[in-house]
mmCIF file with all atom_site columns, C-alpha atoms and ligand atoms in Angstrom:
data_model
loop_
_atom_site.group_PDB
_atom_site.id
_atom_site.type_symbol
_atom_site.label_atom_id
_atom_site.label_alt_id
_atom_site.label_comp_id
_atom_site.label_asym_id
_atom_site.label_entity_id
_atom_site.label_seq_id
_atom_site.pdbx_PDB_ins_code
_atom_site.Cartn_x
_atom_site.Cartn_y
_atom_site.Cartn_z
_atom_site.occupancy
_atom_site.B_iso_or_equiv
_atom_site.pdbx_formal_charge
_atom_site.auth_seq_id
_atom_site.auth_comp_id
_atom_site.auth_asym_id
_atom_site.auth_atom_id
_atom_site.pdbx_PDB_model_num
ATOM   1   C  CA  . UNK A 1 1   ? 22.602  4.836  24.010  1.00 78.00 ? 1   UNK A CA  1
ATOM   2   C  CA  . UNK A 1 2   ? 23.700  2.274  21.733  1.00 92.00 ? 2   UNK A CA  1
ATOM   3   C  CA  . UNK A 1 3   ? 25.462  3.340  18.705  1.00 97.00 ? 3   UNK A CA  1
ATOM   4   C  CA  . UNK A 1 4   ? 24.810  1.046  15.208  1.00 97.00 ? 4   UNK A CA  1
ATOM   5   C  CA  . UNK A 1 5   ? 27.944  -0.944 15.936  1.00 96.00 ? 5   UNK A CA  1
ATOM   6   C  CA  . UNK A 1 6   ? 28.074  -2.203 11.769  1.00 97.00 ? 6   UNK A CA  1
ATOM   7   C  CA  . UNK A 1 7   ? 28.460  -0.543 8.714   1.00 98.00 ? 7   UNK A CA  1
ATOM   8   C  CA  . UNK A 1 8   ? 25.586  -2.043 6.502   1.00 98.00 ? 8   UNK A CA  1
ATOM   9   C  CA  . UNK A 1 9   ? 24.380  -1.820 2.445   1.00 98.00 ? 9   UNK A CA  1
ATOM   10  C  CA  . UNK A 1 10  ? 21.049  -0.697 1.288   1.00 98.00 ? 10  UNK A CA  1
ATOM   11  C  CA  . UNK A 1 11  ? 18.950  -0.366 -1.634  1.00 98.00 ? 11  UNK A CA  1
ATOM   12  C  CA  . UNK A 1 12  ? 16.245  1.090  -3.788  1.00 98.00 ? 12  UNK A CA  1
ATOM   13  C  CA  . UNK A 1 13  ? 14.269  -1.027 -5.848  1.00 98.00 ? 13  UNK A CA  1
ATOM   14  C  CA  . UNK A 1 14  ? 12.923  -0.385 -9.235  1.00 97.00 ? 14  UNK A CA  1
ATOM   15  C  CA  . UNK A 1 15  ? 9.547   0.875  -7.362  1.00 97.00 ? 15  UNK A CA  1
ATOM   16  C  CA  . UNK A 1 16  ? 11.653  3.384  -5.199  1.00 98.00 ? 16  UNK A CA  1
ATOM   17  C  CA  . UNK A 1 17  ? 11.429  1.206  -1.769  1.00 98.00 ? 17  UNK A CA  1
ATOM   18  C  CA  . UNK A 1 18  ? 14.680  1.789  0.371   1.00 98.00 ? 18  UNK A CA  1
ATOM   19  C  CA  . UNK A 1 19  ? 15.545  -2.067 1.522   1.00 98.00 ? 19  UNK A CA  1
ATOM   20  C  CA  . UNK A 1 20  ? 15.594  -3.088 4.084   1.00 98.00 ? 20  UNK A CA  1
ATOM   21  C  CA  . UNK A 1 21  ? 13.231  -0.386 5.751   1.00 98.00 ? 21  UNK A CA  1
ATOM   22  C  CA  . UNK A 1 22  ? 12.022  -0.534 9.400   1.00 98.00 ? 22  UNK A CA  1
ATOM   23  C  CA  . UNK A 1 23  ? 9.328   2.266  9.360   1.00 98.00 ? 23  UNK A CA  1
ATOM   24  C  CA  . UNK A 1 24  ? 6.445   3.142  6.648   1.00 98.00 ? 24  UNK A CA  1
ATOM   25  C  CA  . UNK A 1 25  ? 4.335   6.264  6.773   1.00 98.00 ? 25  UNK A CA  1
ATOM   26  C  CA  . UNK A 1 26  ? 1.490   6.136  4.425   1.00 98.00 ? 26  UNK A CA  1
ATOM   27  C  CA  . UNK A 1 27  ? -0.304  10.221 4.457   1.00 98.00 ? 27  UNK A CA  1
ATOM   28  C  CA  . UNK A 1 28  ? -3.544  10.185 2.253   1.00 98.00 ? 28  UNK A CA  1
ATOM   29  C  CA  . UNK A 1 29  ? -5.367  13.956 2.332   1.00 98.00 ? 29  UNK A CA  1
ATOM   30  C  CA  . UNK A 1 30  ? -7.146  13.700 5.143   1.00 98.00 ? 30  UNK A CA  1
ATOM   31  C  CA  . UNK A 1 31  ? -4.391  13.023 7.349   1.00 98.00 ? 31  UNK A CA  1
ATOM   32  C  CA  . UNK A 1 32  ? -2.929  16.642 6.040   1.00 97.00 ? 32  UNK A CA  1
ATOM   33  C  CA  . UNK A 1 33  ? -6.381  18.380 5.977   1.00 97.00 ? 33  UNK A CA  1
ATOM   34  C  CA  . UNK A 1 34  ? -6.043  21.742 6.483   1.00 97.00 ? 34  UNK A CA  1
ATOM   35  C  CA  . UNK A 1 35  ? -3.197  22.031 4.127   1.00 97.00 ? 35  UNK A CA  1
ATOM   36  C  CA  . UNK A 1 36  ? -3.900  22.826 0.838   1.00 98.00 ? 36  UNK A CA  1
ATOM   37  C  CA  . UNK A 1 37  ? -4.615  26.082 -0.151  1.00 97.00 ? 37  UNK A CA  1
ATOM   38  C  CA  . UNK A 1 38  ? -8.090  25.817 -1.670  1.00 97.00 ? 38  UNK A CA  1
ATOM   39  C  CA  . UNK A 1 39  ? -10.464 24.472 1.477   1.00 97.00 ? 39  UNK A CA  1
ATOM   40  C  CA  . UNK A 1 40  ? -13.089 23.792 -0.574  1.00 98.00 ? 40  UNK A CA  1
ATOM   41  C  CA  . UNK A 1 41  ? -10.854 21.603 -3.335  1.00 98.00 ? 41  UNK A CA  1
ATOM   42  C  CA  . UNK A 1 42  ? -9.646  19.141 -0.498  1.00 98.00 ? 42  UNK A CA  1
ATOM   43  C  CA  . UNK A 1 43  ? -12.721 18.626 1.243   1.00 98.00 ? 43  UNK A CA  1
ATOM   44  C  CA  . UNK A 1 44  ? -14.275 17.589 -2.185  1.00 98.00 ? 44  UNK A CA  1
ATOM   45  C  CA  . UNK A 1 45  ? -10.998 15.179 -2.973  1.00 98.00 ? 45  UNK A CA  1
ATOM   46  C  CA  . UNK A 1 46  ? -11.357 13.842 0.400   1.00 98.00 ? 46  UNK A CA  1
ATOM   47  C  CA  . UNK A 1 47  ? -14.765 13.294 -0.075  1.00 98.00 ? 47  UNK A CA  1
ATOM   48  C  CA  . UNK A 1 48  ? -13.969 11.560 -3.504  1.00 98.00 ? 48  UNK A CA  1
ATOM   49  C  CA  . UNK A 1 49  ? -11.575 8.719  -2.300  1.00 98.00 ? 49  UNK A CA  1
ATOM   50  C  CA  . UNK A 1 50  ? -9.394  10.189 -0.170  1.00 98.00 ? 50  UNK A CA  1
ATOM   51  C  CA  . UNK A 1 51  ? -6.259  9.244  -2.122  1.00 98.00 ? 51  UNK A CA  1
ATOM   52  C  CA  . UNK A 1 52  ? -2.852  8.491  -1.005  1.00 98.00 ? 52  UNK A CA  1
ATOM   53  C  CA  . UNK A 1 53  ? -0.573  10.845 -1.228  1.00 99.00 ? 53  UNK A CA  1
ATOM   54  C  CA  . UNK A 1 54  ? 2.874   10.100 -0.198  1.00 99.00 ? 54  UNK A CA  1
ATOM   55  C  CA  . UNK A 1 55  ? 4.601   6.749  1.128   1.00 99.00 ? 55  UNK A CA  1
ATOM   56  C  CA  . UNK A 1 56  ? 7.969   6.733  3.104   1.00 99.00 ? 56  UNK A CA  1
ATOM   57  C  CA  . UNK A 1 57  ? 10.021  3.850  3.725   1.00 99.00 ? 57  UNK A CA  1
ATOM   58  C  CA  . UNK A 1 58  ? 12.774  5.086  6.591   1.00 98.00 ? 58  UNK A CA  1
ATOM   59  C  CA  . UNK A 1 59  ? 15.706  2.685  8.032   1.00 98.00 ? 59  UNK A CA  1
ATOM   60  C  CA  . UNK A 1 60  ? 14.896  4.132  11.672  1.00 97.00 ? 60  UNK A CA  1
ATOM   61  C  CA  . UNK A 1 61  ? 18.076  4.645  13.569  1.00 98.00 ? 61  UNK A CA  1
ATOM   62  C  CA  . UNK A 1 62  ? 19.571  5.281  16.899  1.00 98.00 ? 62  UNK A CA  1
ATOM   63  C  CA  . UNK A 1 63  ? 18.137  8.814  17.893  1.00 97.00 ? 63  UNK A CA  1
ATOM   64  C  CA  . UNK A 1 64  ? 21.662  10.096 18.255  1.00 98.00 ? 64  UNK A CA  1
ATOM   65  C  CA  . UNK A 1 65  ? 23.710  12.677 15.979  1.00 97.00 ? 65  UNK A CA  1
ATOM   66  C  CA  . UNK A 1 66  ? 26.263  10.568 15.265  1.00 97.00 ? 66  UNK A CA  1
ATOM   67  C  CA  . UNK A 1 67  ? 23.555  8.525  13.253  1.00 98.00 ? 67  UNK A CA  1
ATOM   68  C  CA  . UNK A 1 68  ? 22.424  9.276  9.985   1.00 98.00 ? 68  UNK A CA  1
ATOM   69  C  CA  . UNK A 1 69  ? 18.624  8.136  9.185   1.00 98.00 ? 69  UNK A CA  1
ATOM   70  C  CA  . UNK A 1 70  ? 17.995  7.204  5.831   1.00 98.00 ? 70  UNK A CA  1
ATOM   71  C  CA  . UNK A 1 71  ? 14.915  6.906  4.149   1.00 99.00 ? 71  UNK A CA  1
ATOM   72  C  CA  . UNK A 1 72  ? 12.839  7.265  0.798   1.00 99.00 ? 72  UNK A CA  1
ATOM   73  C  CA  . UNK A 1 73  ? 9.701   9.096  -0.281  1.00 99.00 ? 73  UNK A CA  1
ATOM   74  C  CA  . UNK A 1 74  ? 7.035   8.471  -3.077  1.00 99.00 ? 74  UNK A CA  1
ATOM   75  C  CA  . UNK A 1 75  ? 5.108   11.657 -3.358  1.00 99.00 ? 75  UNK A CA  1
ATOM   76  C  CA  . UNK A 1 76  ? 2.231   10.841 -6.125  1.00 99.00 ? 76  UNK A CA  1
ATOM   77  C  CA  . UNK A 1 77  ? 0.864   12.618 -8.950  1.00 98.00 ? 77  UNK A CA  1
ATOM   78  C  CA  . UNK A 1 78  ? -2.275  14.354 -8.387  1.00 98.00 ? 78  UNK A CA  1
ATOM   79  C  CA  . UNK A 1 79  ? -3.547  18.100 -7.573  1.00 98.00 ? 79  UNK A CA  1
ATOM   80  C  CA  . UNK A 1 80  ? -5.742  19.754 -5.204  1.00 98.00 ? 80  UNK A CA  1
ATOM   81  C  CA  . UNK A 1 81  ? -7.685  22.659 -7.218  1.00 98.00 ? 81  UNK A CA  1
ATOM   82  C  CA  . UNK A 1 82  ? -4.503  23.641 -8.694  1.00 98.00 ? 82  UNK A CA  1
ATOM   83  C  CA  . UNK A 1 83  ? -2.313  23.195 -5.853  1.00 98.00 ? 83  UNK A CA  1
ATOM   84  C  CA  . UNK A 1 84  ? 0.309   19.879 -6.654  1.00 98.00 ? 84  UNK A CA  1
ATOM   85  C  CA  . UNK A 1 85  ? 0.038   17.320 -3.984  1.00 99.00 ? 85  UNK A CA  1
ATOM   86  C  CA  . UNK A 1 86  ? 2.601   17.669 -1.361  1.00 99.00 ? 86  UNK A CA  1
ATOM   87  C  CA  . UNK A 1 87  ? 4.699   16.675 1.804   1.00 98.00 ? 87  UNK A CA  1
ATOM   88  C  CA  . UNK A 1 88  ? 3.585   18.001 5.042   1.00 98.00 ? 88  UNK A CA  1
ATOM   89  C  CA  . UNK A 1 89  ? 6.826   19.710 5.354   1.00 98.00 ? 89  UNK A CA  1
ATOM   90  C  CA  . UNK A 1 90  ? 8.339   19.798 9.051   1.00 98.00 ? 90  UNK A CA  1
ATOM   91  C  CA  . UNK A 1 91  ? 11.151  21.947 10.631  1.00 98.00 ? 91  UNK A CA  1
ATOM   92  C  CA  . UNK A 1 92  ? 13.688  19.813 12.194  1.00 98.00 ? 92  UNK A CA  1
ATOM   93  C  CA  . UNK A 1 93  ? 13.026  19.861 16.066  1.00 98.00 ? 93  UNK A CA  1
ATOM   94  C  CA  . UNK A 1 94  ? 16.889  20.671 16.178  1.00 98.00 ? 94  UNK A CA  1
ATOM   95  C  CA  . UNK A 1 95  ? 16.639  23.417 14.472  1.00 98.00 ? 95  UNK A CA  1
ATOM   96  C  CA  . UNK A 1 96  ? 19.878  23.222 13.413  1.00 98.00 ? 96  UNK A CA  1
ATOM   97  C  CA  . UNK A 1 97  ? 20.393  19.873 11.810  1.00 98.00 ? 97  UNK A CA  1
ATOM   98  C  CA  . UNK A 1 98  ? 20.479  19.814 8.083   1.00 98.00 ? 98  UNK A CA  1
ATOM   99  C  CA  . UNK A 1 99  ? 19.521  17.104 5.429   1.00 99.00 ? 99  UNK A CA  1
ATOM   100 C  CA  . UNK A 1 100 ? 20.176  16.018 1.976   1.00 99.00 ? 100 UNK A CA  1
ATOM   101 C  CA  . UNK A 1 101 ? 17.637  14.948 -0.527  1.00 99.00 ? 101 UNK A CA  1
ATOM   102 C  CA  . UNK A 1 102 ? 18.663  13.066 -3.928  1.00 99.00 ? 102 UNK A CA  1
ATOM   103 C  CA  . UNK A 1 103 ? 15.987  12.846 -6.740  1.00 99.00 ? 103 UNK A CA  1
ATOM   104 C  CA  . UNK A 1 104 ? 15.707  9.210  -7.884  1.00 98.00 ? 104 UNK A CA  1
ATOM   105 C  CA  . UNK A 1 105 ? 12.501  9.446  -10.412 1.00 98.00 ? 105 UNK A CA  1
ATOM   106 C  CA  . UNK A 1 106 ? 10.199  12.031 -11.393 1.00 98.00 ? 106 UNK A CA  1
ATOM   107 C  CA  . UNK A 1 107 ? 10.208  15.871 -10.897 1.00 98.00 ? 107 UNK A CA  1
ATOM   108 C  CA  . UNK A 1 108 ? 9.248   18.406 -8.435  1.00 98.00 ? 108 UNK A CA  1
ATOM   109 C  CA  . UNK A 1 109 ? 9.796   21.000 -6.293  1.00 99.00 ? 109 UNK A CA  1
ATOM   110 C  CA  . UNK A 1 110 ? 11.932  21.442 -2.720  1.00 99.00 ? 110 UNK A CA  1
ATOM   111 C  CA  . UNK A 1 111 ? 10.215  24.302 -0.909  1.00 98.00 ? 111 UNK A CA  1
ATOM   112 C  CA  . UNK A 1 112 ? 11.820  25.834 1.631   1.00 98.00 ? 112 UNK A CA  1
ATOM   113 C  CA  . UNK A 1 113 ? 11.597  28.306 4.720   1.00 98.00 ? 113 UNK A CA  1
ATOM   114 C  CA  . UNK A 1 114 ? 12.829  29.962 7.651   1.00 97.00 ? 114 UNK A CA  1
ATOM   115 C  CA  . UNK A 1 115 ? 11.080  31.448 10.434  1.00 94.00 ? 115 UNK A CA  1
ATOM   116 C  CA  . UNK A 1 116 ? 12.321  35.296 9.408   1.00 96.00 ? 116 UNK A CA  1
ATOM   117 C  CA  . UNK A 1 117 ? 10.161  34.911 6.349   1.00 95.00 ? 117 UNK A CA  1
ATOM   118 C  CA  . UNK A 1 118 ? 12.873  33.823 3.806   1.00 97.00 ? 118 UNK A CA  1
ATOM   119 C  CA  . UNK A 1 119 ? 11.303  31.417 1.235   1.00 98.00 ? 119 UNK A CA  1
ATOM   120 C  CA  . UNK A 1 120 ? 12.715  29.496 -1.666  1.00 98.00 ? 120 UNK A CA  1
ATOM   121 C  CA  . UNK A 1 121 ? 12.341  26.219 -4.134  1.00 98.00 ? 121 UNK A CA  1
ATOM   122 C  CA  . UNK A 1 122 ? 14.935  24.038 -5.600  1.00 98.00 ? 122 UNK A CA  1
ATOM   123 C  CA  . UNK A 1 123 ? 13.434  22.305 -8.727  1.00 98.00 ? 123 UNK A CA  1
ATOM   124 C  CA  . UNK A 1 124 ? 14.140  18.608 -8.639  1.00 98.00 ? 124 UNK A CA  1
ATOM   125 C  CA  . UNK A 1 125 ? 14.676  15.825 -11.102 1.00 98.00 ? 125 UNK A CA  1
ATOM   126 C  CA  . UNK A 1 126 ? 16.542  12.376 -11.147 1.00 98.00 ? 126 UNK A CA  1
ATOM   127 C  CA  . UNK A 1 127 ? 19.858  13.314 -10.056 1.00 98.00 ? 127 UNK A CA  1
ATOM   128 C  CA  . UNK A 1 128 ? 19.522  16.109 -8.405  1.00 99.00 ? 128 UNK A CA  1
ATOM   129 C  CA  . UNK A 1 129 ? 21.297  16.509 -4.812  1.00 99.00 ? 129 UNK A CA  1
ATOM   130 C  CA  . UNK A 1 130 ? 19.879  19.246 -2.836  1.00 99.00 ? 130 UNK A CA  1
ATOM   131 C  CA  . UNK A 1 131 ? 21.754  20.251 0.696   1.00 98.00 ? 131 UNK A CA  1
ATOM   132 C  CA  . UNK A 1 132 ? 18.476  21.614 3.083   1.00 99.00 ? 132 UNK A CA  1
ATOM   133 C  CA  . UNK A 1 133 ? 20.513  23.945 5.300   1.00 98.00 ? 133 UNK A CA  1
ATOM   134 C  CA  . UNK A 1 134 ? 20.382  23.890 9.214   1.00 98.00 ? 134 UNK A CA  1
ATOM   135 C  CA  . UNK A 1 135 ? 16.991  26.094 10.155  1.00 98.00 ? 135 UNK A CA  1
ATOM   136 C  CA  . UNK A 1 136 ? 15.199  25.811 7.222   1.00 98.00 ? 136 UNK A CA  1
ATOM   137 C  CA  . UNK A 1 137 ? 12.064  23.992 6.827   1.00 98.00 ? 137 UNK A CA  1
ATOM   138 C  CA  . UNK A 1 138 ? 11.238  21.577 3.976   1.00 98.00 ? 138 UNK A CA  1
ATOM   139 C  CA  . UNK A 1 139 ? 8.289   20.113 2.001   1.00 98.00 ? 139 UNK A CA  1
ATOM   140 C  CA  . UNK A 1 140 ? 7.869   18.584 -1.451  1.00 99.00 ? 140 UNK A CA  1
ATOM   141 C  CA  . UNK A 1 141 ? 5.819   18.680 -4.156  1.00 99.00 ? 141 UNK A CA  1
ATOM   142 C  CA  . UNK A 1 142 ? 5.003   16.007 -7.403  1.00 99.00 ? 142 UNK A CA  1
ATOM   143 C  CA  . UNK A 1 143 ? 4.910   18.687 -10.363 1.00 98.00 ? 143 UNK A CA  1
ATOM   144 C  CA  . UNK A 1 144 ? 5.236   15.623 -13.403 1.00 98.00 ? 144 UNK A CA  1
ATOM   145 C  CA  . UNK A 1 145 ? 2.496   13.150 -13.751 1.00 98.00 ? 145 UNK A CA  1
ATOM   146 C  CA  . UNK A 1 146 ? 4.606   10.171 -12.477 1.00 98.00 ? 146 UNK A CA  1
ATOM   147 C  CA  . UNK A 1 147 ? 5.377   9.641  -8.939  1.00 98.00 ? 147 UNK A CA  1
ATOM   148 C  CA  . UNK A 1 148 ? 8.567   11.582 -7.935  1.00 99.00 ? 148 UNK A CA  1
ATOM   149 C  CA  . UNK A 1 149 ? 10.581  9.637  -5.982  1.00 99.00 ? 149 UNK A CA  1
ATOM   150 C  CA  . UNK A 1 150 ? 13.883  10.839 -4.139  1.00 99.00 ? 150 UNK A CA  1
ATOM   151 C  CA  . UNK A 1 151 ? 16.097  9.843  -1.055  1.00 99.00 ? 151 UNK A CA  1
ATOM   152 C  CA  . UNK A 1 152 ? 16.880  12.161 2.340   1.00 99.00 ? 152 UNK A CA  1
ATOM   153 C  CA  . UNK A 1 153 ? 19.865  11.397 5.085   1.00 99.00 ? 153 UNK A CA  1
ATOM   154 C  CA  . UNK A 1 154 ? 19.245  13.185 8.157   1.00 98.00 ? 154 UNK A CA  1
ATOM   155 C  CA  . UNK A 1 155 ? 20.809  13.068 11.477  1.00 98.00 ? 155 UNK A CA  1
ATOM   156 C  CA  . UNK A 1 156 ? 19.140  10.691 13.705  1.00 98.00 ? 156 UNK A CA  1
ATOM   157 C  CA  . UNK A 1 157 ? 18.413  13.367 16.557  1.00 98.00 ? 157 UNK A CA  1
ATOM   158 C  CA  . UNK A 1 158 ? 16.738  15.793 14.243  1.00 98.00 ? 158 UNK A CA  1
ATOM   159 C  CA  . UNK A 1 159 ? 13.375  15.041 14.931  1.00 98.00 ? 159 UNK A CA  1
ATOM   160 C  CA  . UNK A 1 160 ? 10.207  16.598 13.246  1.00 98.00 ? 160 UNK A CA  1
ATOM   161 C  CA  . UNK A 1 161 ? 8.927   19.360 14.310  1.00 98.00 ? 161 UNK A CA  1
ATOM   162 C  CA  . UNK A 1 162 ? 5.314   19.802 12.078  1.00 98.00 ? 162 UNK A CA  1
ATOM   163 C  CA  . UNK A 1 163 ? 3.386   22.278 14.484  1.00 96.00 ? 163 UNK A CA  1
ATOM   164 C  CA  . UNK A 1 164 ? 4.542   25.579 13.000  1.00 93.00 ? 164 UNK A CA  1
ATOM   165 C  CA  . UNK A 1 165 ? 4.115   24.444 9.439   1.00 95.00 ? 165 UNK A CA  1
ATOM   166 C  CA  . UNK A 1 166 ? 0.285   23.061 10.466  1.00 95.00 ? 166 UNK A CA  1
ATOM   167 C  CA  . UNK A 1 167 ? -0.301  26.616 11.838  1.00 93.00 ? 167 UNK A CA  1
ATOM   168 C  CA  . UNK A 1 168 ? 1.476   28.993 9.226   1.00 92.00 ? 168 UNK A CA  1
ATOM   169 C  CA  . UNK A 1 169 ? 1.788   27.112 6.093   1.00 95.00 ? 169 UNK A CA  1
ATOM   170 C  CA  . UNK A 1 170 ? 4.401   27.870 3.784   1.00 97.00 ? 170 UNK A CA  1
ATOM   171 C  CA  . UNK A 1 171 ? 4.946   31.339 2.223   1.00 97.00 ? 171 UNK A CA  1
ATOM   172 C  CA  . UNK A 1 172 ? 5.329   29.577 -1.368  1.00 98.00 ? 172 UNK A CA  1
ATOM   173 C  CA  . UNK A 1 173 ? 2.967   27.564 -3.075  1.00 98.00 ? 173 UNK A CA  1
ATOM   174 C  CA  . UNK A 1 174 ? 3.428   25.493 -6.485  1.00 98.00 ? 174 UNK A CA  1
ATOM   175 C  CA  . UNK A 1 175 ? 0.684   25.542 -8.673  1.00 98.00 ? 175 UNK A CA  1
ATOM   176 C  CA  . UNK A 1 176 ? -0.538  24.523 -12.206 1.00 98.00 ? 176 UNK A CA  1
ATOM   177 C  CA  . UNK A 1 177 ? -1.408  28.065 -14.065 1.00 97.00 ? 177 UNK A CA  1
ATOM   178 C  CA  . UNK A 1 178 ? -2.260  27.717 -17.935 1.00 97.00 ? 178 UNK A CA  1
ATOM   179 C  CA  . UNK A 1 179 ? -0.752  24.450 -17.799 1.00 97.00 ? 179 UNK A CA  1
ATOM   180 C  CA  . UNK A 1 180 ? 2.581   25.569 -16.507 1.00 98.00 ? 180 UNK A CA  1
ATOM   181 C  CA  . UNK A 1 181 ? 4.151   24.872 -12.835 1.00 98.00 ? 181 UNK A CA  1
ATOM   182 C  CA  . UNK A 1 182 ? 3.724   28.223 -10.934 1.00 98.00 ? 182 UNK A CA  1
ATOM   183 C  CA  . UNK A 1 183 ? 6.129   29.264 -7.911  1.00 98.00 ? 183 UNK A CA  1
ATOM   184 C  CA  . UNK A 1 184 ? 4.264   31.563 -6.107  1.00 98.00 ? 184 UNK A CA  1
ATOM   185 C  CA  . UNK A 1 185 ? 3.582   33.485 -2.884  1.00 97.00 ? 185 UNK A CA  1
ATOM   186 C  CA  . UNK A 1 186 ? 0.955   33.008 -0.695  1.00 94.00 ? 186 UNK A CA  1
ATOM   187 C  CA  . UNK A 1 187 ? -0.247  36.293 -0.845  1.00 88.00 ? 187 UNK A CA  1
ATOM   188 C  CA  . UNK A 1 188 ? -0.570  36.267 -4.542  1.00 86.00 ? 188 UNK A CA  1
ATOM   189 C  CA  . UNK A 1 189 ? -2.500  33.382 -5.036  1.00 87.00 ? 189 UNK A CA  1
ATOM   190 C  CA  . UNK A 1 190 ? -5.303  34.535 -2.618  1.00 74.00 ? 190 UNK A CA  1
HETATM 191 C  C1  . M6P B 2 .   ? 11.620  13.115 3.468   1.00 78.87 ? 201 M6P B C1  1
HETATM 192 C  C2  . M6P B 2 .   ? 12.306  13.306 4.786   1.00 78.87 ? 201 M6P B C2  1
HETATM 193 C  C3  . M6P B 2 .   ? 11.524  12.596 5.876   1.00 78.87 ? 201 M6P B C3  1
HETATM 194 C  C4  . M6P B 2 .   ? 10.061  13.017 5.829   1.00 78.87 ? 201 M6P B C4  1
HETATM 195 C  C5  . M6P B 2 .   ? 9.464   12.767 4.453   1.00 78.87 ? 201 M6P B C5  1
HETATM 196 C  C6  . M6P B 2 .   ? 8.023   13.214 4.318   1.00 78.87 ? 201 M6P B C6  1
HETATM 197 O  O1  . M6P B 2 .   ? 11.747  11.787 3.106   1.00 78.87 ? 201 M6P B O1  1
HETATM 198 O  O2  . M6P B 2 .   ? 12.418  14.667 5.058   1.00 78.87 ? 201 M6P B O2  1
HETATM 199 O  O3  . M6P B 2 .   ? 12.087  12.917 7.139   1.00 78.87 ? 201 M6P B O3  1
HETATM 200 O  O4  . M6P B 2 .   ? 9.318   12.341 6.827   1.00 78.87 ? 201 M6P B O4  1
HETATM 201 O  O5  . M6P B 2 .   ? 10.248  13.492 3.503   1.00 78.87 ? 201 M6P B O5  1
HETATM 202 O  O6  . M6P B 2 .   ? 7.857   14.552 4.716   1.00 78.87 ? 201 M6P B O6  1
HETATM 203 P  P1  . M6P B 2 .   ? 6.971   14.981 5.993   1.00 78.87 ? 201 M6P B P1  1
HETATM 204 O  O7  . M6P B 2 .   ? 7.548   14.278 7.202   1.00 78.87 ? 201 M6P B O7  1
HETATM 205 O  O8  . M6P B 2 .   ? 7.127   16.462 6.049   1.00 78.87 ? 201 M6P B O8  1
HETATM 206 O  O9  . M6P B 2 .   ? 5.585   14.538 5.758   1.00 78.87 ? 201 M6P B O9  1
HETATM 207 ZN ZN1 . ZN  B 3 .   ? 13.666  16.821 7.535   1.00 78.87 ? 202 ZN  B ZN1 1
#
């Protein structure tokens, strides 16, 4: 396999778009249906203009560990019920390759988890650097009412790995209660 034989700049515009980017993924609700805690909530905001919720703009590279894939996210502002729109959140397929997210605009939440049950979130805000530890798997979520915007480096042989999350969910779910953002447990919000 052929390595990236040149060291290279990048950027991120004003709008949050990594340049120069080789790869967009655009995920509006219905391509996460299933998701959201409150079934009857998405299938309405689906129904009422199924909006988009996240862009990522990733500098695709060699799918090698050596390489380090860069890439940045625009999660949106919105909610679904009460739930904050979110990432899909993925495991790495290599379990055991880590990643680091740095928050470039807005606020929100890093939730993570591991497959023994072991659950946390990492608030995030502009300047935040947040280390997601080999095993764990990782999602987002747009608490403010701007888009949050932040940057991930992962190794290029890490691979996503979304089929446990689509099955299982995540044990923690952020939530607007009485106008506040609410970390809570699965359990306790049903
Ligand atoms: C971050 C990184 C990407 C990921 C993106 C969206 O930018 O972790 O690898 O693709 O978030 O998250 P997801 O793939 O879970 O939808
Ligand atoms: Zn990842």
């Amino acid at each position: 396999m052929e390595l990236t034989p040149n060291s290279f700049a990048m950027s991120v515009d004003a709008g949050g778009i990594l340049e120069p980017w080789t790869s967009k993924i655009e995920r509006r609700l219905s391509d996460m249906a299933g998701m959201y805690a409150d079934p009857d909530a998405e299938r309405d905001a689906i129904a009422a203009g199924d909006a988009v919720v996240y862009e990522v703009y990733q500098h695709d590279m060699p799918n090698h560990a050596g390489e380090l894939v860069v890439c940045t996210t625009l999660l949106y502002p919105g909610k679904v019920g009460d739930e904050f729109f979110m990432t899909k959140g993925h495991y790495h397929e290599i379990r055991e390759r880590a990643e680091v997210y740095y928050g470039l605009s807005g606020e929100g939440q890093l939730v993570l988890a591991k497959d023994d049950g072991a659950a946390e979130a990492i608030p995030m805000r502009p300047g935040t650097v947040a280390y997601v530890a080999p095993c764990w798997a990782h999602r987002t979520v747009n608490t403010g009412s701007e888009p949050f915007v932040f940057l991930a480096v992962y190794h290029g042989d890490a691979g996503h790995d979304y089929g446990t999350i689509e099955t299982e969910g995540f044990p923690l779910l952020v939530l607007e209660r009485d106008g506040e953002v609410a970390v809570v447990s699965r359990q306790e919000a049903q």
